[in-house]
Amino acid sequence: MESLFNFFNKYNTLSKEGEKAIAEISKIVEIKKNTDLQPIGHTCKTIYFIKKGVARIYYFKDDIDITESFAFENNIIARVESLFTGKTSRKAIQVLEDSELIAINSTQLFKLYDKFPEIERLFRLIFEAAYVGTIDRIEGIQFHTAEERYKALIKEAPDVLKRVPLKFVASYLGITQVSLSRIRGIR
Amino acid sequence: MESLFNFFNKYNTLSKEGEKAIAEISKIVEIKKNTDLQPIGHTCKTIYFIKKGVARIYYFKDDIDITESFAFENNIIARVESLFTGKTSRKAIQVLEDSELIAINSTQLFKLYDKFPEIERLFRLIFEAAYVGTIDRIEGIQFHTAEERYKALIKEAPDVLKRVPLKFVASYLGITQVSLSRIRGIR
DNA sequence: CGAGGCCTTGACCGCGGTCAATGCCCGTGG
DNA sequence: CCACGGGCATTGACCGCGGTCAAGGCCTCG
C-alpha cells in the first residue's frame, strides 16, 4: 500500500487515520495479461491504482475496439463516467501485462468523504488534475494531425510504444492501425 | 443570487450559512455584447454563473480564433485549466450578447472549502459532472464526422445556432466556417 | 452609398479511411 | 522438430471528407 500513499501525497497529505480508513476498503489484486478487470455493462464501483503493469480503458464503437486511455505504474485508472454518474459503463478496463493493482471500493470511499474531509479533498484534487488533462487532450485531438499526435505521444510517453500493441495505440490516437503504420514508416 | 442557488441545489443543498458565505464573495456583473471578461494571459480567479446571456471560452491557435465551449443561462463557465493549476490561461471568456453574470472569486471560494465542507462538496460535484461531459465530448470529436457532430449539436443545443455566429460554431465543432456552411447547405 | 463583416459556393488538393494482399512472429499439435 | 494457423504489422490501390484559396452575395452601419 505504500506506493499508493506516496501517490496520494502528491495531492494531499493524509492523517494516519485517513490512510488506515482507505487501506481498509482496498485490496491488492493480481491479474494475468490480457484479462478484463470488470465486464462492460456494470456500474463501476472501483478505482484502481497500478503498482505494476499497464492497463487500458476501452469500449466498442460499431463493433470496433477503441482504446480510450492507458495507465502505467503509480497511476490511477477508473471509468469516471460511470463512477460519477452511477450509470452502467459501456467501457472496460483491461490489463496488458501481468499486473498488480490496488482496488479501492468507490462506494465505501464515497462514504468516507463524510467522516474524512481530507479524503474528499484528496480525490477532488486527483480528479481535478485528470479533468485538466482531458481538456488539454481535446485540443490535441481537434487541432493536430495524426502524425503530430503520434509524435507528441512518443515524446510524453515513450513507454507506450514499447509495452502496448500498435493496434491499441492507433485507436487511442483516433486513427486506424493502417494509418499509424504509414506514419511510422515515414520516420 | 437566487438563480445561482437554484443551480447549486441540483448538486448539493447548502445551509443558510454556506449560501451567505458564497454570496459574500460574489458580485453581479453586467457586460455588453462582444466584450471579454478577462484578458488572455492572466491566471483565472473567477467562476462565472450566467444569469442572462451567452458566453464562450476561446483561444488563439496559430492566430486563428478557436471556440472551446459555449455556456448559456443558468450555467457556470470557467477556465478550469487555469483555475485548478494556478497557471496563466491562454484562453479568454467572451460574452456574445449583453449579459448579466455572477462572478465568484475562486481564491476566496477555495478558502471557504476549509470552513464549509458542504461547499467543497458542491463544487466537487459540479466539476465532476463537467468532467464527465468532457470525456463524452472526446468520443464525439474522435469518432464522428463533422456532419454528425453538427446534427448532435442542433439536437442537444438548438439555441446555439440561433444565438451564436456560425464562425464560432465551426471552430467549436473543429472545422472551418466553409465546411460548416457546406454541411448546412445539404440539409 | 460604400465599406466591412459574415456566410455561401466553386475549384482543387491532401490526409486518413477502406479493402485486400503479403510478411512476420509465435504457439500448438502431429 | 517442422508445419500449419492465427494475430499483428506493413504496404499498395483507391476514394471521400474536410482543408485552402478565391470570388461573390447579403447585411448592417456610418
Short mmCIF file of C-alpha atoms (C1' of nucleotides) in Angstrom, two decimals:
data_model
loop_
_atom_site.label_atom_id
_atom_site.label_comp_id
_atom_site.label_asym_id
_atom_site.label_seq_id
_atom_site.Cartn_x
_atom_site.Cartn_y
_atom_site.Cartn_z
CA MET A 1 0.00 0.00 0.00
CA GLU A 2 2.95 2.30 0.44
CA SER A 3 3.26 3.20 -3.22
CA LEU A 4 -0.40 4.22 -3.12
CA PHE A 5 0.12 6.64 -0.26
CA ASN A 6 3.19 8.07 -1.92
CA PHE A 7 0.99 8.81 -4.88
CA PHE A 8 -1.64 10.42 -2.65
CA ASN A 9 0.97 12.64 -1.02
CA LYS A 10 1.46 14.45 -4.29
CA TYR A 11 -2.08 15.78 -3.91
CA ASN A 12 -2.96 15.94 -0.22
CA THR A 13 -1.23 14.54 2.83
CA LEU A 14 -3.46 12.25 4.82
CA SER A 15 -3.51 11.64 8.55
CA LYS A 16 -2.72 8.14 9.81
CA GLU A 17 -6.43 7.57 10.39
CA GLY A 18 -7.24 8.63 6.86
CA GLU A 19 -4.67 6.25 5.42
CA LYS A 20 -5.92 3.45 7.59
CA ALA A 21 -9.52 4.03 6.51
CA ILE A 22 -8.51 3.79 2.86
CA ALA A 23 -6.38 0.73 3.45
CA GLU A 24 -9.41 -0.99 4.93
CA ILE A 25 -11.51 -0.60 1.82
CA SER A 26 -8.71 -1.52 -0.58
CA LYS A 27 -7.26 -4.80 -1.62
CA ILE A 28 -4.41 -5.99 -3.72
CA VAL A 29 -5.30 -7.76 -6.93
CA GLU A 30 -3.00 -9.72 -9.21
CA ILE A 31 -4.08 -10.31 -12.77
CA LYS A 32 -2.77 -12.07 -15.81
CA LYS A 33 -2.04 -10.33 -19.07
CA ASN A 34 -4.95 -9.60 -21.42
CA THR A 35 -7.74 -10.12 -18.94
CA ASP A 36 -10.55 -7.71 -18.14
CA LEU A 37 -10.92 -6.36 -14.66
CA GLN A 38 -14.63 -5.87 -14.93
CA PRO A 39 -17.17 -6.60 -17.63
CA ILE A 40 -18.78 -3.96 -19.80
CA GLY A 41 -22.30 -3.09 -18.74
CA HIS A 42 -21.90 -2.89 -14.99
CA THR A 43 -21.71 0.18 -12.83
CA CYS A 44 -18.15 0.99 -11.95
CA LYS A 45 -17.50 0.77 -8.25
CA THR A 46 -13.75 0.51 -8.19
CA ILE A 47 -10.83 2.84 -8.55
CA TYR A 48 -7.61 1.04 -9.43
CA PHE A 49 -4.09 2.05 -8.61
CA ILE A 50 -1.40 0.35 -10.67
CA LYS A 51 1.52 -1.00 -8.66
CA LYS A 52 2.96 -2.94 -11.54
CA GLY A 53 1.83 -3.35 -15.12
CA VAL A 54 -0.17 -1.49 -17.76
CA ALA A 55 -3.88 -1.11 -18.25
CA ARG A 56 -6.20 0.49 -20.74
CA ILE A 57 -9.81 1.59 -20.78
CA TYR A 58 -11.60 0.51 -23.93
CA TYR A 59 -15.04 0.14 -25.41
CA PHE A 60 -16.70 -0.96 -28.61
CA LYS A 61 -17.90 1.51 -31.17
CA ASP A 62 -19.73 -0.24 -34.02
CA ASP A 63 -18.00 -3.49 -33.07
CA ILE A 64 -14.60 -1.86 -33.25
CA ASP A 65 -12.38 -1.91 -30.20
CA ILE A 66 -11.44 1.63 -29.18
CA THR A 67 -8.85 2.47 -26.55
CA GLU A 68 -9.81 5.49 -24.52
CA SER A 69 -6.72 5.72 -22.34
CA PHE A 70 -3.69 3.96 -20.95
CA ALA A 71 -2.29 3.91 -17.43
CA PHE A 72 1.09 2.79 -16.14
CA GLU A 73 2.77 2.20 -12.79
CA ASN A 74 1.95 4.57 -9.97
CA ASN A 75 -1.16 5.93 -11.53
CA ILE A 76 -4.85 5.62 -11.05
CA ILE A 77 -7.31 4.28 -13.57
CA ALA A 78 -11.09 4.39 -13.32
CA ARG A 79 -14.15 4.62 -15.52
CA VAL A 80 -15.02 8.08 -14.38
CA GLU A 81 -18.24 8.49 -16.39
CA SER A 82 -19.74 5.54 -14.54
CA LEU A 83 -18.14 6.23 -11.17
CA PHE A 84 -19.55 9.76 -11.03
CA THR A 85 -22.92 9.20 -12.61
CA GLY A 86 -23.78 5.78 -11.22
CA LYS A 87 -24.78 4.71 -14.71
CA THR A 88 -23.60 1.43 -16.15
CA SER A 89 -20.42 1.71 -18.10
CA ARG A 90 -20.01 0.85 -21.76
CA LYS A 91 -16.34 0.62 -21.07
CA ALA A 92 -14.00 -1.97 -19.64
CA ILE A 93 -10.56 -1.94 -18.10
CA GLN A 94 -8.09 -4.44 -19.43
CA VAL A 95 -4.64 -5.32 -18.22
CA LEU A 96 -1.95 -5.62 -20.92
CA GLU A 97 0.77 -7.26 -18.85
CA ASP A 98 0.73 -9.46 -15.78
CA SER A 99 -0.13 -6.76 -13.27
CA GLU A 100 -0.53 -5.96 -9.64
CA LEU A 101 -3.19 -3.45 -8.71
CA ILE A 102 -4.75 -1.93 -5.65
CA ALA A 103 -8.53 -1.90 -5.91
CA ILE A 104 -10.33 0.79 -3.95
CA ASN A 105 -14.04 0.28 -3.43
CA SER A 106 -15.65 3.53 -4.50
CA THR A 107 -18.97 3.04 -2.73
CA GLN A 108 -17.16 2.78 0.55
CA LEU A 109 -14.73 5.50 -0.44
CA PHE A 110 -17.54 7.98 -1.06
CA LYS A 111 -18.90 7.16 2.38
CA LEU A 112 -15.54 8.02 3.89
CA TYR A 113 -15.92 11.51 2.44
CA ASP A 114 -18.35 12.36 5.25
CA LYS A 115 -16.05 11.26 8.02
CA PHE A 116 -12.81 12.43 6.40
CA PRO A 117 -12.96 15.75 4.56
CA GLU A 118 -9.25 15.24 3.90
CA ILE A 119 -10.09 12.20 1.79
CA GLU A 120 -12.80 14.03 -0.11
CA ARG A 121 -10.27 16.74 -0.79
CA LEU A 122 -7.63 14.25 -1.88
CA PHE A 123 -9.84 12.75 -4.54
CA ARG A 124 -11.21 16.10 -5.54
CA LEU A 125 -7.66 17.19 -6.32
CA ILE A 126 -6.80 13.95 -8.11
CA PHE A 127 -9.80 14.21 -10.38
CA GLU A 128 -9.38 17.93 -10.95
CA ALA A 129 -5.93 17.18 -12.30
CA ALA A 130 -7.33 14.44 -14.50
CA TYR A 131 -10.02 16.82 -15.72
CA VAL A 132 -7.41 19.34 -16.80
CA GLY A 133 -5.57 16.60 -18.67
CA THR A 134 -8.75 15.73 -20.51
CA ILE A 135 -9.37 19.32 -21.55
CA ASP A 136 -5.88 19.52 -22.99
CA ARG A 137 -6.42 16.29 -24.83
CA ILE A 138 -9.40 17.73 -26.67
CA GLU A 139 -7.21 20.42 -28.13
CA GLY A 140 -4.69 17.78 -29.16
CA ILE A 141 -7.29 15.71 -30.92
CA GLN A 142 -9.10 18.53 -32.63
CA PHE A 143 -6.25 20.62 -33.95
CA HIS A 144 -3.34 18.36 -34.59
CA THR A 145 -2.82 15.87 -37.38
CA ALA A 146 -2.48 12.20 -36.59
CA GLU A 147 1.26 12.48 -37.16
CA GLU A 148 1.61 15.33 -34.67
CA ARG A 149 -0.41 13.40 -32.11
CA TYR A 150 1.79 10.37 -32.61
CA LYS A 151 4.96 12.38 -32.14
CA ALA A 152 3.56 14.03 -29.05
CA LEU A 153 2.80 10.60 -27.67
CA ILE A 154 6.31 9.23 -28.14
CA LYS A 155 7.64 12.35 -26.51
CA GLU A 156 5.35 12.28 -23.49
CA ALA A 157 5.07 8.54 -23.01
CA PRO A 158 7.69 6.60 -24.96
CA ASP A 159 6.86 3.57 -22.83
CA VAL A 160 3.55 3.20 -24.56
CA LEU A 161 5.15 2.07 -27.78
CA LYS A 162 7.32 -0.47 -26.02
CA ARG A 163 4.62 -2.02 -23.92
CA VAL A 164 1.42 -1.65 -25.87
CA PRO A 165 0.43 -3.28 -29.20
CA LEU A 166 0.21 -0.75 -32.01
CA LYS A 167 -3.41 -1.52 -32.74
CA PHE A 168 -4.34 -0.10 -29.32
CA VAL A 169 -2.15 2.93 -29.85
CA ALA A 170 -3.87 3.55 -33.16
CA SER A 171 -7.39 3.69 -31.78
CA TYR A 172 -6.15 5.78 -28.88
CA LEU A 173 -4.84 8.30 -31.41
CA GLY A 174 -8.15 8.16 -33.22
CA ILE A 175 -6.81 6.55 -36.38
CA THR A 176 -6.59 3.06 -37.85
CA GLN A 177 -3.76 0.62 -37.48
CA VAL A 178 -3.05 1.10 -41.16
CA SER A 179 -2.63 4.85 -40.90
CA LEU A 180 -0.45 4.55 -37.85
CA SER A 181 1.76 2.13 -39.68
CA ARG A 182 2.22 4.62 -42.53
CA ILE A 183 3.04 7.45 -40.17
CA ARG A 184 5.68 5.32 -38.51
CA GLY A 185 7.02 4.22 -41.85
CA ILE A 186 7.93 7.72 -42.97
CA ARG A 187 10.02 8.05 -39.79
CA MET B 1 -28.40 35.40 -6.44
CA GLU B 2 -31.43 33.17 -6.23
CA SER B 3 -30.94 31.63 -9.66
CA LEU B 4 -27.41 30.72 -8.58
CA PHE B 5 -28.59 28.86 -5.52
CA ASN B 6 -31.24 27.07 -7.53
CA PHE B 7 -28.47 25.85 -9.75
CA PHE B 8 -26.43 24.74 -6.74
CA ASN B 9 -29.36 22.80 -5.34
CA LYS B 10 -29.17 20.42 -8.26
CA TYR B 11 -25.82 19.25 -6.87
CA ASN B 12 -25.75 19.79 -3.12
CA THR B 13 -28.08 21.70 -0.83
CA LEU B 14 -26.30 24.34 1.16
CA SER B 15 -27.05 25.61 4.64
CA LYS B 16 -28.03 29.26 5.03
CA GLU B 17 -24.52 29.99 6.31
CA GLY B 18 -22.99 28.34 3.28
CA GLU B 19 -25.13 30.37 0.91
CA LYS B 20 -24.32 33.54 2.76
CA ALA B 21 -20.60 32.84 2.61
CA ILE B 22 -20.79 32.40 -1.14
CA ALA B 23 -22.94 35.48 -1.60
CA GLU B 24 -20.27 37.49 0.16
CA ILE B 25 -17.55 36.59 -2.29
CA SER B 26 -19.74 37.01 -5.37
CA LYS B 27 -20.85 40.01 -7.29
CA ILE B 28 -23.15 40.74 -10.15
CA VAL B 29 -21.56 41.92 -13.36
CA GLU B 30 -23.26 43.37 -16.40
CA ILE B 31 -21.43 43.32 -19.66
CA LYS B 32 -22.00 44.46 -23.20
CA LYS B 33 -22.06 42.13 -26.16
CA ASN B 34 -18.71 41.06 -27.67
CA THR B 35 -16.54 42.08 -24.76
CA ASP B 36 -14.01 39.93 -22.96
CA LEU B 37 -14.44 39.25 -19.28
CA GLN B 38 -10.76 38.78 -18.65
CA PRO B 39 -7.68 39.10 -20.84
CA ILE B 40 -5.69 36.13 -22.09
CA GLY B 41 -2.50 35.55 -20.14
CA HIS B 42 -3.71 36.02 -16.60
CA THR B 43 -4.40 33.39 -14.00
CA CYS B 44 -8.10 32.69 -13.79
CA LYS B 45 -9.53 33.56 -10.41
CA THR B 46 -13.19 33.74 -11.22
CA ILE B 47 -16.02 31.32 -11.77
CA TYR B 48 -18.93 32.86 -13.63
CA PHE B 49 -22.57 31.94 -13.44
CA ILE B 50 -24.71 33.18 -16.30
CA LYS B 51 -27.96 34.80 -15.26
CA LYS B 52 -28.71 36.17 -18.69
CA GLY B 53 -26.82 35.93 -21.94
CA VAL B 54 -24.35 33.66 -23.72
CA ALA B 55 -20.62 33.29 -23.31
CA ARG B 56 -17.84 31.31 -24.90
CA ILE B 57 -14.33 30.31 -23.95
CA TYR B 58 -11.87 30.83 -26.79
CA TYR B 59 -8.19 30.99 -27.53
CA PHE B 60 -5.86 31.54 -30.44
CA LYS B 61 -4.19 28.66 -32.18
CA ASP B 62 -1.76 29.89 -34.83
CA ASP B 63 -3.59 33.22 -34.93
CA ILE B 64 -6.90 31.51 -35.53
CA ASP B 65 -9.72 32.07 -33.09
CA ILE B 66 -10.92 28.75 -31.64
CA THR B 67 -14.04 28.36 -29.54
CA GLU B 68 -13.59 25.78 -26.82
CA SER B 69 -17.08 25.89 -25.35
CA PHE B 70 -20.31 27.81 -25.00
CA ALA B 71 -22.43 28.46 -21.95
CA PHE B 72 -25.99 29.73 -21.65
CA GLU B 73 -28.35 30.87 -18.92
CA ASN B 74 -28.21 29.08 -15.59
CA ASN B 75 -24.85 27.53 -16.15
CA ILE B 76 -21.36 28.02 -14.95
CA ILE B 77 -18.39 28.92 -17.09
CA ALA B 78 -14.76 28.94 -16.01
CA ARG B 79 -11.30 28.38 -17.40
CA VAL B 80 -10.76 25.21 -15.49
CA GLU B 81 -7.19 24.52 -16.63
CA SER B 82 -6.07 27.77 -15.08
CA LEU B 83 -8.38 27.66 -12.07
CA PHE B 84 -7.11 24.26 -10.98
CA THR B 85 -3.45 24.60 -11.87
CA GLY B 86 -2.85 28.23 -10.96
CA LYS B 87 -1.09 28.67 -14.30
CA THR B 88 -1.86 31.61 -16.54
CA SER B 89 -4.56 30.91 -19.06
CA ARG B 90 -4.13 31.08 -22.81
CA LYS B 91 -7.88 31.36 -23.00
CA ALA B 92 -10.42 34.10 -22.61
CA ILE B 93 -14.12 34.27 -21.85
CA GLN B 94 -16.21 36.44 -24.13
CA VAL B 95 -19.81 37.44 -23.87
CA LEU B 96 -21.84 37.18 -27.09
CA GLU B 97 -24.92 39.12 -26.01
CA ASP B 98 -25.49 41.83 -23.45
CA SER B 99 -25.25 39.67 -20.36
CA GLU B 100 -25.67 39.55 -16.65
CA LEU B 101 -23.31 37.32 -14.72
CA ILE B 102 -22.48 36.40 -11.17
CA ALA B 103 -18.73 36.40 -10.61
CA ILE B 104 -17.46 34.16 -7.82
CA ASN B 105 -13.95 34.84 -6.60
CA SER B 106 -12.22 31.48 -6.70
CA THR B 107 -9.35 32.35 -4.36
CA GLN B 108 -11.83 33.16 -1.66
CA LEU B 109 -14.03 30.26 -2.64
CA PHE B 110 -11.21 27.79 -2.18
CA LYS B 111 -10.60 29.23 1.25
CA LEU B 112 -14.23 28.59 2.14
CA TYR B 113 -13.60 24.89 1.46
CA ASP B 114 -11.87 24.61 4.83
CA LYS B 115 -14.70 26.15 6.79
CA PHE B 116 -17.52 24.64 4.74
CA PRO B 117 -17.05 21.05 3.61
CA GLU B 118 -20.52 21.34 2.07
CA ILE B 119 -19.17 23.98 -0.32
CA GLU B 120 -16.14 21.89 -1.21
CA ARG B 121 -18.53 19.04 -1.92
CA LEU B 122 -20.81 21.24 -4.01
CA PHE B 123 -18.03 22.30 -6.33
CA ARG B 124 -16.55 18.84 -6.40
CA LEU B 125 -19.87 17.56 -7.73
CA ILE B 126 -20.26 20.39 -10.20
CA PHE B 127 -16.83 19.80 -11.68
CA GLU B 128 -17.20 16.04 -11.65
CA ALA B 129 -20.25 16.45 -13.83
CA ALA B 130 -18.35 18.77 -16.13
CA TYR B 131 -15.51 16.27 -16.29
CA VAL B 132 -17.87 13.54 -17.44
CA GLY B 133 -19.21 15.86 -20.12
CA THR B 134 -15.68 16.45 -21.35
CA ILE B 135 -14.93 12.74 -21.57
CA ASP B 136 -18.03 12.23 -23.67
CA ARG B 137 -17.03 15.07 -25.91
CA ILE B 138 -13.74 13.39 -26.74
CA GLU B 139 -15.62 10.43 -28.11
CA GLY B 140 -17.80 12.75 -30.13
CA ILE B 141 -14.84 14.52 -31.65
CA GLN B 142 -12.78 11.46 -32.35
CA PHE B 143 -15.33 9.13 -33.85
CA HIS B 144 -17.99 11.18 -35.52
CA THR B 145 -17.84 13.11 -38.74
CA ALA B 146 -18.28 16.85 -38.74
CA GLU B 147 -21.81 16.38 -40.04
CA GLU B 148 -22.74 14.03 -37.21
CA ARG B 149 -21.30 16.44 -34.66
CA TYR B 150 -23.26 19.28 -36.19
CA LYS B 151 -26.50 17.33 -36.06
CA ALA B 152 -25.83 16.29 -32.49
CA LEU B 153 -25.32 19.93 -31.62
CA ILE B 154 -28.63 21.11 -33.11
CA LYS B 155 -30.33 18.33 -31.24
CA GLU B 156 -28.75 18.98 -27.84
CA ALA B 157 -28.50 22.75 -28.01
CA PRO B 158 -30.60 24.23 -30.81
CA ASP B 159 -30.19 27.63 -29.14
CA VAL B 160 -26.58 27.75 -30.16
CA LEU B 161 -27.45 28.23 -33.82
CA LYS B 162 -29.89 30.99 -33.06
CA ARG B 163 -27.69 32.96 -30.72
CA VAL B 164 -24.14 32.31 -31.84
CA PRO B 165 -22.43 33.35 -35.12
CA LEU B 166 -21.66 30.34 -37.31
CA LYS B 167 -17.96 31.05 -37.36
CA PHE B 168 -17.81 30.30 -33.65
CA VAL B 169 -19.88 27.17 -34.05
CA ALA B 170 -17.49 25.99 -36.75
CA SER B 171 -14.36 26.18 -34.65
CA TYR B 172 -16.22 24.62 -31.75
CA LEU B 173 -17.02 21.67 -33.99
CA GLY B 174 -13.39 21.55 -35.05
CA ILE B 175 -13.98 22.53 -38.67
CA THR B 176 -13.81 25.67 -40.77
CA GLN B 177 -16.61 28.08 -41.47
CA VAL B 178 -16.52 26.90 -45.07
CA SER B 179 -17.07 23.27 -44.21
CA LEU B 180 -19.85 24.08 -41.80
CA SER B 181 -21.56 26.08 -44.48
CA ARG B 182 -21.47 23.11 -46.84
CA ILE B 183 -22.82 20.75 -44.22
CA ARG B 184 -25.71 23.09 -43.60
CA GLY B 185 -26.28 23.53 -47.32
CA ILE B 186 -27.01 19.88 -47.96
CA ARG B 187 -29.76 20.00 -45.34
"C1'" DC C 1 -23.95 54.58 -50.98
"C1'" DG C 2 -19.65 52.47 -49.96
"C1'" DA C 3 -17.01 49.53 -46.54
"C1'" DG C 4 -16.53 45.69 -43.98
"C1'" DG C 5 -18.19 41.52 -41.62
"C1'" DC C 6 -20.48 37.24 -42.25
"C1'" DC C 7 -21.93 33.45 -44.92
"C1'" DT C 8 -22.05 30.71 -49.14
"C1'" DT C 9 -20.19 28.47 -53.23
"C1'" DG C 10 -16.77 26.61 -56.65
"C1'" DA C 11 -12.16 24.54 -57.86
"C1'" DC C 12 -8.70 21.93 -56.25
"C1'" DC C 13 -5.85 19.04 -53.02
"C1'" DG C 14 -4.10 16.05 -49.33
"C1'" DC C 15 -4.83 13.25 -45.08
"C1'" DG C 16 -6.59 9.43 -43.42
"C1'" DG C 17 -10.20 5.75 -44.43
"C1'" DT C 18 -11.35 1.01 -46.53
"C1'" DC C 19 -10.21 -3.28 -48.82
"C1'" DA C 20 -7.06 -6.61 -49.78
"C1'" DA C 21 -2.58 -8.90 -50.26
"C1'" DT C 22 1.66 -10.08 -48.06
"C1'" DG C 23 5.24 -10.67 -44.42
"C1'" DC C 24 6.39 -11.91 -39.82
"C1'" DC C 25 6.21 -13.98 -35.32
"C1'" DC C 26 4.70 -17.26 -32.22
"C1'" DG C 27 2.07 -21.07 -30.10
"C1'" DT C 28 0.18 -25.67 -30.85
"C1'" DG C 29 -0.17 -30.32 -32.41
"C1'" DG C 30 1.26 -34.19 -35.48
"C1'" DC D 1 11.23 -30.53 -34.89
"C1'" DC D 2 8.69 -28.90 -38.53
"C1'" DA D 3 4.05 -27.47 -40.39
"C1'" DC D 4 0.33 -25.05 -40.02
"C1'" DG D 5 -2.78 -21.36 -38.43
"C1'" DG D 6 -3.84 -17.04 -36.44
"C1'" DG D 7 -2.82 -12.46 -34.77
"C1'" DC D 8 -0.23 -8.35 -35.69
"C1'" DA D 9 2.03 -5.09 -38.69
"C1'" DT D 10 3.11 -3.25 -43.21
"C1'" DT D 11 2.13 -1.89 -47.96
"C1'" DG D 12 -0.46 -0.72 -52.32
"C1'" DA D 13 -4.67 0.99 -54.83
"C1'" DC D 14 -8.31 3.78 -54.50
"C1'" DC D 15 -11.69 7.18 -52.51
"C1'" DG D 16 -14.10 10.77 -49.86
"C1'" DC D 17 -14.21 14.32 -46.18
"C1'" DG D 18 -12.76 18.42 -44.94
"C1'" DG D 19 -8.95 21.90 -45.85
"C1'" DT D 20 -7.32 26.19 -48.51
"C1'" DC D 21 -7.88 29.91 -51.78
"C1'" DA D 22 -10.69 32.94 -54.02
"C1'" DA D 23 -14.92 35.05 -55.73
"C1'" DG D 24 -19.45 36.64 -54.90
"C1'" DG D 25 -23.96 37.77 -52.30
"C1'" DC D 26 -26.07 39.90 -48.48
"C1'" DC D 27 -26.45 42.56 -44.27
"C1'" DT D 28 -25.60 46.47 -41.20
"C1'" DC D 29 -23.80 50.65 -40.10
"C1'" DG D 30 -21.51 55.05 -40.79
#
